Tab-separated table of C-alpha atoms and ligand atoms in Angstrom:
chain	number	residue	atom	x	y	z
A	1	MET	CA	84.227	130.434	38.610
A	2	SER	CA	83.049	129.217	42.002
A	3	ALA	CA	84.422	126.241	43.959
A	4	ASP	CA	81.986	123.989	42.116
A	5	GLY	CA	83.670	124.990	38.821
A	6	LEU	CA	80.363	126.293	37.453
A	7	PRO	CA	79.602	129.774	36.093
A	8	GLU	CA	78.404	132.509	38.441
A	9	LYS	CA	74.848	132.188	37.146
A	10	PHE	CA	73.508	129.265	35.164
A	11	ASP	CA	70.474	127.276	34.134
A	12	VAL	CA	70.799	123.522	34.203
A	13	ILE	CA	69.620	121.037	31.603
A	14	VAL	CA	68.965	117.765	33.381
A	15	HIS	CA	69.247	114.697	31.161
A	16	PRO	CA	67.346	111.524	31.992
A	17	ALA	CA	69.588	109.071	33.861
A	18	ALA	CA	69.477	105.373	32.939
A	19	GLU	CA	70.949	104.607	36.358
A	20	LEU	CA	72.643	106.235	39.346
A	21	ARG	CA	75.441	104.277	40.939
A	22	GLY	CA	78.261	105.062	43.339
A	23	GLU	CA	79.283	106.363	46.741
A	24	LEU	CA	78.982	109.811	48.262
A	25	ARG	CA	79.654	111.485	51.580
A	26	ALA	CA	76.791	113.686	52.788
A	27	GLN	CA	77.739	117.367	52.883
A	28	PRO	CA	77.895	119.145	56.270
A	29	SER	CA	74.566	120.133	57.799
A	30	LYS	CA	73.343	123.633	56.998
A	31	ASN	CA	71.334	123.969	60.185
A	32	TYR	CA	74.137	122.823	62.498
A	33	THR	CA	76.684	124.964	60.664
A	34	THR	CA	74.686	128.166	61.203
A	35	ARG	CA	74.033	127.318	64.862
A	36	TYR	CA	77.580	126.276	65.736
A	37	LEU	CA	79.107	129.326	64.062
A	38	LEU	CA	76.797	131.685	65.935
A	39	ALA	CA	77.313	129.965	69.285
A	40	ALA	CA	81.086	130.049	68.686
A	41	ALA	CA	80.916	133.810	68.109
A	42	LEU	CA	78.878	134.243	71.307
A	43	ALA	CA	81.640	132.479	73.271
A	44	ALA	CA	84.624	134.563	74.340
A	45	GLY	CA	87.805	132.815	73.209
A	46	GLU	CA	88.540	130.510	70.321
A	47	SER	CA	86.255	127.766	69.043
A	48	ARG	CA	86.741	125.348	66.205
A	49	VAL	CA	83.756	124.271	64.121
A	50	VAL	CA	84.988	121.145	62.397
A	51	GLY	CA	83.770	120.456	58.859
A	52	VAL	CA	81.618	123.525	58.197
A	53	ALA	CA	79.263	123.831	55.248
A	54	THR	CA	80.543	125.919	52.345
A	55	SER	CA	77.113	127.037	51.177
A	56	GLU	CA	75.992	130.633	50.667
A	57	ASP	CA	74.059	130.470	53.942
A	58	ALA	CA	77.202	129.413	55.830
A	59	GLU	CA	79.141	132.210	54.117
A	60	ALA	CA	76.405	134.666	55.058
A	61	MET	CA	76.694	133.715	58.716
A	62	LEU	CA	80.492	133.990	58.654
A	63	ARG	CA	80.334	137.395	56.939
A	64	CYS	CA	77.842	138.789	59.457
A	65	LEU	CA	79.775	137.456	62.445
A	66	GLU	CA	82.947	139.033	61.100
A	67	ASP	CA	81.128	142.330	60.588
A	68	TRP	CA	80.055	142.102	64.229
A	69	GLY	CA	83.657	141.712	65.337
A	70	ALA	CA	84.343	137.970	65.425
A	71	GLY	CA	87.652	136.632	64.149
A	72	VAL	CA	87.044	134.119	61.367
A	73	GLU	CA	89.671	131.869	59.876
A	74	LEU	CA	89.011	128.959	57.553
A	75	VAL	CA	91.543	126.198	58.118
A	76	GLY	CA	91.085	123.197	55.862
A	77	GLY	CA	87.417	122.362	56.176
A	78	ASP	CA	87.080	123.954	59.623
A	79	ALA	CA	86.151	127.414	60.851
A	80	VAL	CA	88.185	128.819	63.697
A	81	ILE	CA	86.166	131.534	65.397
A	82	ARG	CA	87.407	134.069	67.930
A	83	GLY	CA	84.178	135.093	69.578
A	84	PHE	CA	82.875	138.506	70.611
A	85	GLY	CA	81.075	136.935	73.561
A	86	SER	CA	78.106	139.008	74.664
A	87	SER	CA	79.356	142.166	72.931
A	88	PRO	CA	78.806	142.227	69.183
A	89	ARG	CA	79.916	145.556	67.705
A	90	ALA	CA	77.186	148.224	67.626
A	91	GLY	CA	76.213	150.356	64.642
A	92	VAL	CA	76.810	147.694	61.995
A	93	THR	CA	74.628	146.858	58.979
A	94	LEU	CA	74.415	143.101	58.395
A	95	ASN	CA	73.439	141.448	55.126
A	96	PRO	CA	72.439	137.803	55.615
A	97	GLY	CA	71.910	137.255	51.879
A	98	ASN	CA	68.928	134.941	51.390
A	99	ALA	CA	69.388	132.954	54.598
A	100	GLY	CA	66.248	132.985	56.745
A	101	ALA	CA	67.690	131.200	59.762
A	102	VAL	CA	70.819	133.370	59.710
A	103	ALA	CA	68.773	136.580	59.521
A	104	ARG	CA	66.434	135.602	62.342
A	105	PHE	CA	69.062	134.194	64.719
A	106	LEU	CA	71.123	137.362	64.297
A	107	MET	CA	68.091	139.598	64.840
A	108	GLY	CA	67.596	137.983	68.234
A	109	VAL	CA	71.211	138.550	69.191
A	110	ALA	CA	71.077	142.128	67.846
A	111	ALA	CA	69.156	143.045	71.011
A	112	LEU	CA	72.545	142.864	72.784
A	113	THR	CA	73.723	145.857	70.711
A	114	THR	CA	72.772	149.502	70.866
A	115	GLY	CA	71.882	149.269	67.196
A	116	THR	CA	72.165	146.786	64.312
A	117	ALA	CA	70.573	147.116	60.875
A	118	PHE	CA	69.615	144.229	58.601
A	119	VAL	CA	69.347	144.458	54.826
A	120	THR	CA	69.141	141.847	52.091
A	121	ASP	CA	70.034	141.749	48.434
A	122	TYR	CA	67.176	139.272	47.917
A	123	PRO	CA	64.181	141.636	48.219
A	124	ASP	CA	61.910	139.173	46.367
A	125	SER	CA	62.768	136.226	48.593
A	126	LEU	CA	64.096	136.931	52.116
A	127	GLY	CA	62.811	140.482	51.719
A	128	ARG	CA	59.230	139.150	51.616
A	129	ARG	CA	59.511	136.683	54.493
A	130	PRO	CA	57.788	137.710	57.734
A	131	GLN	CA	59.867	138.927	60.680
A	132	GLY	CA	57.048	140.554	62.665
A	133	ASP	CA	56.539	137.789	65.247
A	134	LEU	CA	60.184	138.043	66.322
A	135	LEU	CA	60.264	141.836	66.208
A	136	GLU	CA	57.142	142.015	68.398
A	137	ALA	CA	58.701	139.715	70.993
A	138	LEU	CA	61.884	141.801	70.991
A	139	SER	CA	59.977	145.032	71.408
A	140	ARG	CA	57.954	143.536	74.271
A	141	LEU	CA	61.329	142.865	75.902
A	142	GLY	CA	62.199	146.535	75.513
A	143	ALA	CA	64.075	146.669	72.190
A	144	ARG	CA	63.556	149.561	69.803
A	145	VAL	CA	62.628	148.050	66.464
A	146	GLN	CA	62.009	149.480	63.022
A	147	SER	CA	60.968	147.532	59.931
A	148	ARG	CA	59.077	147.817	56.694
A	149	GLU	CA	55.787	146.371	57.981
A	150	GLY	CA	57.489	143.397	59.603
A	151	THR	CA	59.901	142.697	56.744
A	152	LEU	CA	63.491	143.659	55.927
A	153	PRO	CA	65.116	146.142	56.085
A	154	VAL	CA	64.999	146.043	59.875
A	155	SER	CA	66.856	147.816	62.665
A	156	ILE	CA	67.046	146.672	66.267
A	157	SER	CA	68.460	148.442	69.318
A	158	GLY	CA	68.887	147.011	72.781
A	159	PRO	CA	69.244	146.764	75.625
A	160	VAL	CA	66.404	144.422	76.506
A	161	ARG	CA	65.298	143.042	79.838
A	162	GLY	CA	64.857	139.332	80.434
A	163	GLY	CA	61.822	137.571	81.833
A	164	VAL	CA	58.705	135.983	80.432
A	165	VAL	CA	57.943	136.587	76.777
A	166	GLU	CA	55.519	135.099	74.286
A	167	VAL	CA	56.586	134.378	70.732
A	168	SER	CA	54.485	132.829	67.999
A	169	ALA	CA	55.903	129.591	66.557
A	170	GLU	CA	53.087	129.211	64.040
A	171	ARG	CA	54.863	130.654	60.986
A	172	SER	CA	58.447	129.661	61.813
A	173	SER	CA	60.434	128.123	64.638
A	174	GLN	CA	63.335	130.426	63.847
A	175	TYR	CA	61.893	133.287	65.944
A	176	ALA	CA	61.970	131.154	69.085
A	177	SER	CA	65.435	129.820	68.230
A	178	ALA	CA	66.617	133.427	67.884
A	179	LEU	CA	65.422	134.235	71.416
A	180	MET	CA	66.990	131.030	72.708
A	181	PHE	CA	70.405	132.203	71.492
A	182	LEU	CA	69.853	135.584	73.172
A	183	GLY	CA	68.405	134.375	76.499
A	184	PRO	CA	71.500	133.093	78.323
A	185	LEU	CA	73.298	136.420	77.810
A	186	LEU	CA	70.556	138.506	79.445
A	187	PRO	CA	71.021	138.981	83.177
A	188	GLY	CA	67.423	137.891	83.814
A	189	GLY	CA	67.362	135.018	81.265
A	190	LEU	CA	64.223	134.222	79.269
A	191	GLU	CA	61.066	132.265	79.957
A	192	LEU	CA	59.763	131.628	76.462
A	193	ARG	CA	56.107	130.860	75.868
A	194	LEU	CA	55.680	129.546	72.342
A	195	THR	CA	52.197	130.380	71.113
A	196	GLY	CA	50.053	129.225	68.207
A	197	ASN	CA	50.278	125.841	66.562
A	198	ILE	CA	54.008	125.197	67.057
A	199	LYS	CA	55.776	124.271	63.804
A	200	SER	CA	59.211	122.792	63.078
A	201	HIS	CA	59.898	121.211	66.483
A	202	ALA	CA	63.055	119.558	65.158
A	203	PRO	CA	65.056	122.765	64.588
A	204	LEU	CA	64.076	123.943	68.082
A	205	ARG	CA	65.614	120.781	69.485
A	206	GLN	CA	68.732	121.417	67.375
A	207	THR	CA	68.987	124.836	69.021
A	208	LEU	CA	68.702	123.284	72.509
A	209	ASP	CA	71.355	120.771	71.454
A	210	THR	CA	73.651	123.593	70.318
A	211	LEU	CA	73.238	125.523	73.565
A	212	ALA	CA	74.204	122.373	75.482
A	213	ALA	CA	77.248	121.835	73.230
A	214	PHE	CA	78.460	125.315	74.236
A	215	GLY	CA	77.854	124.783	77.948
A	216	VAL	CA	74.607	126.758	78.170
A	217	GLN	CA	71.801	125.510	80.428
A	218	ALA	CA	68.246	125.457	79.114
A	219	SER	CA	65.181	123.331	79.712
A	220	ALA	CA	61.972	122.788	77.801
A	221	SER	CA	58.569	121.199	78.271
A	222	ASP	CA	57.997	118.066	76.166
A	223	ASP	CA	55.799	119.936	73.699
A	224	LEU	CA	58.310	122.836	73.578
A	225	SER	CA	55.637	125.380	74.495
A	226	ARG	CA	57.767	126.544	77.483
A	227	ILE	CA	61.482	127.002	77.224
A	228	THR	CA	63.424	128.230	80.246
A	229	ILE	CA	66.840	129.786	79.834
A	230	PRO	CA	68.513	131.002	83.022
A	231	GLY	CA	70.283	134.340	82.642
A	232	GLY	CA	73.822	135.477	83.321
A	233	GLN	CA	75.395	132.531	81.521
A	234	ALA	CA	78.351	132.457	79.150
A	235	TYR	CA	78.775	130.377	76.004
A	236	ARG	CA	81.848	128.186	76.506
A	237	ALA	CA	84.321	128.101	73.609
A	238	GLY	CA	85.196	124.638	72.357
A	239	ARG	CA	85.377	122.249	69.459
A	240	VAL	CA	82.262	120.929	67.731
A	241	LEU	CA	81.842	118.626	64.768
A	242	VAL	CA	79.175	119.390	62.150
A	243	PRO	CA	77.131	116.277	61.275
A	244	GLY	CA	75.984	115.335	57.761
A	245	ASP	CA	73.067	117.185	56.188
A	246	TYR	CA	69.756	115.343	55.982
A	247	PRO	CA	67.709	117.902	53.966
A	248	GLY	CA	70.129	118.000	51.023
A	249	SER	CA	70.757	114.274	51.280
A	250	ALA	CA	67.014	113.648	51.030
A	251	ALA	CA	67.164	114.895	47.434
A	252	ILE	CA	70.071	112.589	46.588
A	253	LEU	CA	68.220	109.679	48.207
A	254	ALA	CA	65.028	110.511	46.299
A	255	ALA	CA	67.011	110.543	43.050
A	256	ALA	CA	68.641	107.201	43.884
A	257	ALA	CA	65.318	105.642	44.878
A	258	THR	CA	63.622	106.647	41.629
A	259	ARG	CA	66.380	105.450	39.236
A	260	PRO	CA	67.897	101.989	38.843
A	261	GLY	CA	71.347	101.487	40.382
A	262	GLU	CA	72.849	101.606	43.861
A	263	LEU	CA	73.927	104.483	46.103
A	264	ARG	CA	75.937	104.364	49.314
A	265	LEU	CA	75.624	107.690	51.121
A	266	SER	CA	77.843	108.021	54.191
A	267	ASN	CA	78.070	110.566	57.033
A	268	LEU	CA	74.373	110.369	57.989
A	269	ARG	CA	74.361	109.541	61.671
A	270	GLU	CA	71.394	107.506	62.825
A	271	HIS	CA	70.614	109.363	66.051
A	272	ASP	CA	70.352	112.901	64.825
A	273	LEU	CA	67.922	115.687	65.652
A	274	GLN	CA	67.433	116.803	62.055
A	275	GLY	CA	63.765	116.140	61.324
A	276	GLU	CA	64.544	115.405	57.684
A	277	ARG	CA	65.968	112.081	58.874
A	278	GLU	CA	62.317	111.003	58.539
A	279	ALA	CA	62.764	111.180	54.744
A	280	LEU	CA	64.324	107.718	54.975
A	281	ASP	CA	61.152	106.300	56.576
A	282	VAL	CA	58.960	108.070	54.037
A	283	LEU	CA	60.914	106.647	51.087
A	284	ARG	CA	60.770	103.196	52.676
A	285	GLU	CA	57.015	103.527	53.189
A	286	MET	CA	56.763	104.455	49.501
A	287	GLY	CA	58.427	101.149	48.661
A	288	ALA	CA	62.091	102.117	48.275
A	289	ASP	CA	64.787	99.570	49.120
A	290	LEU	CA	66.697	101.627	51.645
A	291	THR	CA	68.865	100.192	54.391
A	292	ARG	CA	71.407	101.511	56.869
A	293	GLU	CA	74.893	100.262	57.694
A	294	GLY	CA	76.003	102.455	60.599
A	295	ASP	CA	76.244	106.013	59.277
A	296	THR	CA	75.874	104.869	55.663
A	297	VAL	CA	72.503	104.722	53.932
A	298	VAL	CA	72.250	102.250	51.047
A	299	VAL	CA	69.597	102.668	48.354
A	300	ARG	CA	68.973	100.079	45.665
A	301	GLY	CA	66.953	102.101	43.236
A	302	GLY	CA	64.374	101.563	40.564
A	303	ARG	CA	61.702	99.739	42.555
A	304	PRO	CA	58.198	100.989	41.760
A	305	LEU	CA	57.135	103.552	44.364
A	306	HIS	CA	53.627	104.181	45.623
A	307	ALA	CA	51.862	107.135	47.209
A	308	VAL	CA	51.696	108.011	50.925
A	309	THR	CA	49.891	110.524	53.141
A	310	ARG	CA	52.045	112.102	55.840
A	311	ASP	CA	52.282	115.105	58.142
A	312	GLY	CA	55.186	116.917	56.491
A	313	ASP	CA	55.988	119.428	59.240
A	314	GLY	CA	58.549	117.154	60.856
A	315	PHE	CA	60.662	117.090	57.679
A	316	THR	CA	59.938	120.532	56.270
A	317	ASP	CA	63.159	120.914	54.258
A	318	ALA	CA	62.761	117.473	52.652
A	319	VAL	CA	59.187	117.974	51.408
A	320	GLN	CA	60.311	119.159	47.964
A	321	ALA	CA	62.687	116.177	47.548
A	322	LEU	CA	59.955	113.775	48.586
A	323	THR	CA	57.480	115.507	46.290
A	324	ALA	CA	59.763	114.522	43.424
A	325	ALA	CA	59.550	110.887	44.552
A	326	ALA	CA	55.764	111.250	44.856
A	327	ALA	CA	55.534	112.700	41.341
A	328	LEU	CA	57.285	109.590	39.991
A	329	ALA	CA	55.215	107.184	42.109
A	330	GLU	CA	51.924	105.393	41.512
A	331	GLY	CA	48.950	107.061	43.231
A	332	THR	CA	48.132	110.255	45.063
A	333	THR	CA	50.412	111.572	47.800
A	334	THR	CA	49.408	114.258	50.302
A	335	TRP	CA	51.678	116.241	52.606
A	336	GLU	CA	49.599	117.621	55.469
A	337	ASN	CA	50.387	120.414	57.934
A	338	VAL	CA	52.897	122.129	55.645
A	339	SER	CA	51.601	125.723	55.691
A	340	THR	CA	55.049	127.067	56.617
A	341	LEU	CA	56.273	125.996	53.163
A	342	ARG	CA	54.498	129.085	51.807
A	343	LEU	CA	56.912	131.281	53.773
A	344	LYS	CA	60.224	129.870	52.558
A	345	GLU	CA	62.425	131.100	49.688
A	346	CYS	CA	59.329	130.878	47.467
A	347	ASP	CA	55.796	129.656	48.082
A	348	ARG	CA	56.703	125.976	48.073
A	349	ILE	CA	53.049	124.906	47.835
A	350	SER	CA	51.657	127.069	45.013
A	351	ASP	CA	54.939	127.293	43.089
A	352	THR	CA	55.343	123.510	43.255
A	353	ARG	CA	51.789	123.060	42.004
A	354	ARG	CA	52.454	125.383	39.067
A	355	GLU	CA	55.711	123.670	38.058
A	356	LEU	CA	54.292	120.151	38.371
A	357	GLU	CA	51.165	121.101	36.412
A	358	ALA	CA	53.405	122.425	33.623
A	359	LEU	CA	54.988	118.954	33.591
A	360	GLY	CA	51.532	117.428	33.056
A	361	LEU	CA	50.881	116.262	36.631
A	362	THR	CA	47.683	116.649	38.628
A	363	VAL	CA	48.249	118.680	41.771
A	364	THR	CA	45.942	120.300	44.297
A	365	GLU	CA	46.659	122.505	47.252
A	366	THR	CA	44.937	123.803	50.358
A	367	GLN	CA	46.276	126.461	52.662
A	368	ASP	CA	48.291	123.838	54.540
A	369	SER	CA	48.580	120.793	52.280
A	370	LEU	CA	49.898	119.678	48.902
A	371	THR	CA	48.553	116.718	46.944
A	372	VAL	CA	50.279	115.204	43.907
A	373	THR	CA	49.165	112.375	41.675
A	374	GLY	CA	52.276	110.710	40.352
A	375	THR	CA	53.214	108.968	37.143
A	376	PRO	CA	56.073	106.520	36.666
A	377	SER	CA	56.358	107.805	33.065
A	378	LEU	CA	56.902	111.560	33.190
A	379	ALA	CA	57.365	113.104	29.733
A	380	GLY	CA	59.653	116.036	30.639
A	381	GLY	CA	60.857	118.171	27.726
A	382	VAL	CA	59.961	121.494	29.364
A	383	THR	CA	61.666	124.506	30.931
A	384	ALA	CA	60.816	124.824	34.612
A	385	ASP	CA	61.302	127.821	36.882
A	386	GLY	CA	63.633	127.171	39.823
A	387	HIS	CA	61.942	130.090	41.646
A	388	GLY	CA	65.337	131.111	43.035
A	389	ASP	CA	64.832	128.324	45.587
A	390	HIS	CA	67.428	125.592	46.171
A	391	ARG	CA	64.802	123.091	47.309
A	392	MET	CA	62.676	123.680	44.174
A	393	ILE	CA	65.813	123.166	42.079
A	394	MET	CA	66.433	119.857	43.874
A	395	LEU	CA	62.835	118.750	43.242
A	396	LEU	CA	62.989	119.598	39.534
A	397	THR	CA	66.407	117.957	39.147
A	398	VAL	CA	65.143	114.650	40.539
A	399	LEU	CA	62.221	114.871	38.107
A	400	GLY	CA	64.569	115.580	35.186
A	401	LEU	CA	66.661	112.515	36.008
A	402	GLY	CA	63.507	110.394	35.982
A	403	ALA	CA	61.710	111.942	32.983
A	404	GLN	CA	61.743	110.728	29.378
A	405	SER	CA	63.160	113.985	27.927
A	406	PRO	CA	65.456	116.606	29.491
A	407	ILE	CA	64.155	119.351	31.781
A	408	ARG	CA	65.769	122.790	31.835
A	409	ILE	CA	65.699	124.564	35.224
A	410	THR	CA	66.174	128.317	35.242
A	411	GLY	CA	68.388	130.039	37.810
A	412	ALA	CA	69.933	126.755	38.938
A	413	HIS	CA	72.891	128.565	40.575
A	414	HIS	CA	70.587	129.190	43.573
A	415	ILE	CA	71.368	125.592	44.523
A	416	ARG	CA	74.409	127.141	46.239
A	417	LYS	CA	72.236	128.498	49.047
A	418	SER	CA	72.483	125.135	50.764
A	419	TYR	CA	74.138	122.547	48.484
A	420	PRO	CA	76.816	123.934	46.145
A	421	MET	CA	78.069	120.473	45.080
A	422	PHE	CA	74.598	119.053	44.383
A	423	PHE	CA	75.016	118.684	40.620
A	424	ARG	CA	78.656	117.582	40.966
A	425	HIS	CA	77.629	114.892	43.458
A	426	LEU	CA	74.973	113.573	41.102
A	427	GLU	CA	77.492	113.606	38.229
A	428	THR	CA	79.732	111.234	40.166
A	429	LEU	CA	76.751	108.854	40.254
A	430	GLY	CA	76.398	109.034	36.462
A	431	ALA	CA	73.952	111.925	35.981
A	432	ARG	CA	74.517	114.248	33.023
A	433	PHE	CA	73.914	118.009	33.130
A	434	GLU	CA	74.538	120.975	30.865
A	435	TYR	CA	75.023	124.418	32.373
A	436	PRO	CA	73.922	127.086	29.874
A	437	GLU	CA	73.883	130.794	30.699
A	438	ALA	CA	71.179	131.695	33.215
A	439	THR	CA	67.835	132.931	31.912
A	440	ARG	CA	66.682	133.861	35.442
A	441	ALA	CA	68.454	136.130	37.920
B	501	S3P	O1	66.181	126.654	62.435
B	501	S3P	C1	66.601	126.361	61.309
B	501	S3P	O2	67.825	126.266	61.050
B	501	S3P	C2	65.619	126.110	60.241
B	501	S3P	C3	64.288	125.960	60.546
B	501	S3P	C4	63.254	125.656	59.525
B	501	S3P	O3	62.489	126.806	59.285
B	501	S3P	P1	61.035	127.087	59.945
B	501	S3P	O4	61.182	127.046	61.403
B	501	S3P	O5	60.711	128.453	59.452
B	501	S3P	O6	60.117	126.014	59.435
B	501	S3P	C5	63.898	125.193	58.225
B	501	S3P	O7	62.952	125.207	57.185
B	501	S3P	C6	65.063	126.052	57.835
B	501	S3P	O8	65.663	125.588	56.665
B	501	S3P	C7	66.139	126.034	58.877
B	502	PEP	C1	63.936	127.387	54.238
B	502	PEP	C2	65.232	127.130	54.254
B	502	PEP	O1	66.181	127.924	54.830
B	502	PEP	P1	66.054	129.319	55.607
B	502	PEP	O2	64.728	129.386	56.284
B	502	PEP	O3	67.190	129.293	56.581
B	502	PEP	O4	66.229	130.403	54.571
B	502	PEP	C3	65.758	125.873	53.651
B	502	PEP	O5	66.948	125.584	53.864
B	502	PEP	O6	65.030	125.168	52.951
């Protein structure tokens, strides 16, 4: 049994919910947890990361940092980290599980070592995601790099020199974030030139924010195409507080908006750099009754929703949650500029199209967009593939709550990648789930 009290591997049967009503506290942010833990390890001395996420991705980061020589102690809901500063242990093999951001951030920092290997036990998910843009930048800086055609397993050996380096930000922002974590510890610093059509600006700003929280100087042009990180700096140990998680909360908000009832979701600070904060505006534009009282978001659900057309790149990790709202809305919704969704835990464009078509919906895709024609009366009554992807599982769960007959989602335990208490949280609002033995690994 895991902390959520659910079996190691399970499918979930989602029963339609007549209403969702109650109060929840948003879980800790995944993207701030990974960043704060890494920055804490890069600081010599002891840091306290208050209220860390307990997801598999957070565990993956903690495991890798420990393997690299950091001291890790979990005290209540906090992580107390004794950092290795600029000297992670050499000759270690790290396994970041299925966590893309963790893998990439650590690959950047691996250039400080005289050799680190990266493997994954998710060959069909993280093992297929591209690492080549980051590896090329590292080798241009002087690292010796080996990979299986730009994918894991990977090995990286430093040292590297600092200076000007180009890195593509077209497929993922995580490559540039990785170099941003590395830059201050190189004697010569880094002058990053982000090339291509830059995607996911919001996580890049979260990385800048994290550097500042640990006393590291960095500056960036408004469009983030140039990021300057002076060298010879040290991360300063300290105490940081993890904010609430917008991407996971977007799924709870989508569920609450599409069912009758009332939800009060606290711990979502208004001025936050997580791009998925925009999910609130999107739901409002769709017609949801959604208001804010300080850090608490209040949704009075069950209003008819209507379609929207939006650039989805700003809220990349909330696109699946909002697709569920779109599938239960009147009209045809399009998310534009979302090509990076194809490079996540699954292909979140084609795999979403396939699952929604199996539910009887009309869906079209282009290389960089997804279009869904919704229906306020979704039949349900099918088994859907969770594609081993927490965000797909969130999407399908919201649909199951709003359908006329139950939906079974295979491999629902993968929810734990980012939101282990997802089903438990929805249960406190009145949702009903069954957790039969998994029929997908
Ligand atoms: O920097 C980060 O923590 C993340 C950046 C985003 O990825 P991309 O930059 O690949 O879009 C996001 O989807 C991911 O969940 C976390
Ligand atoms: C894509 C995601 O994470 P990562 O890239 O860190 O695996 C996500 O959280 O939706």
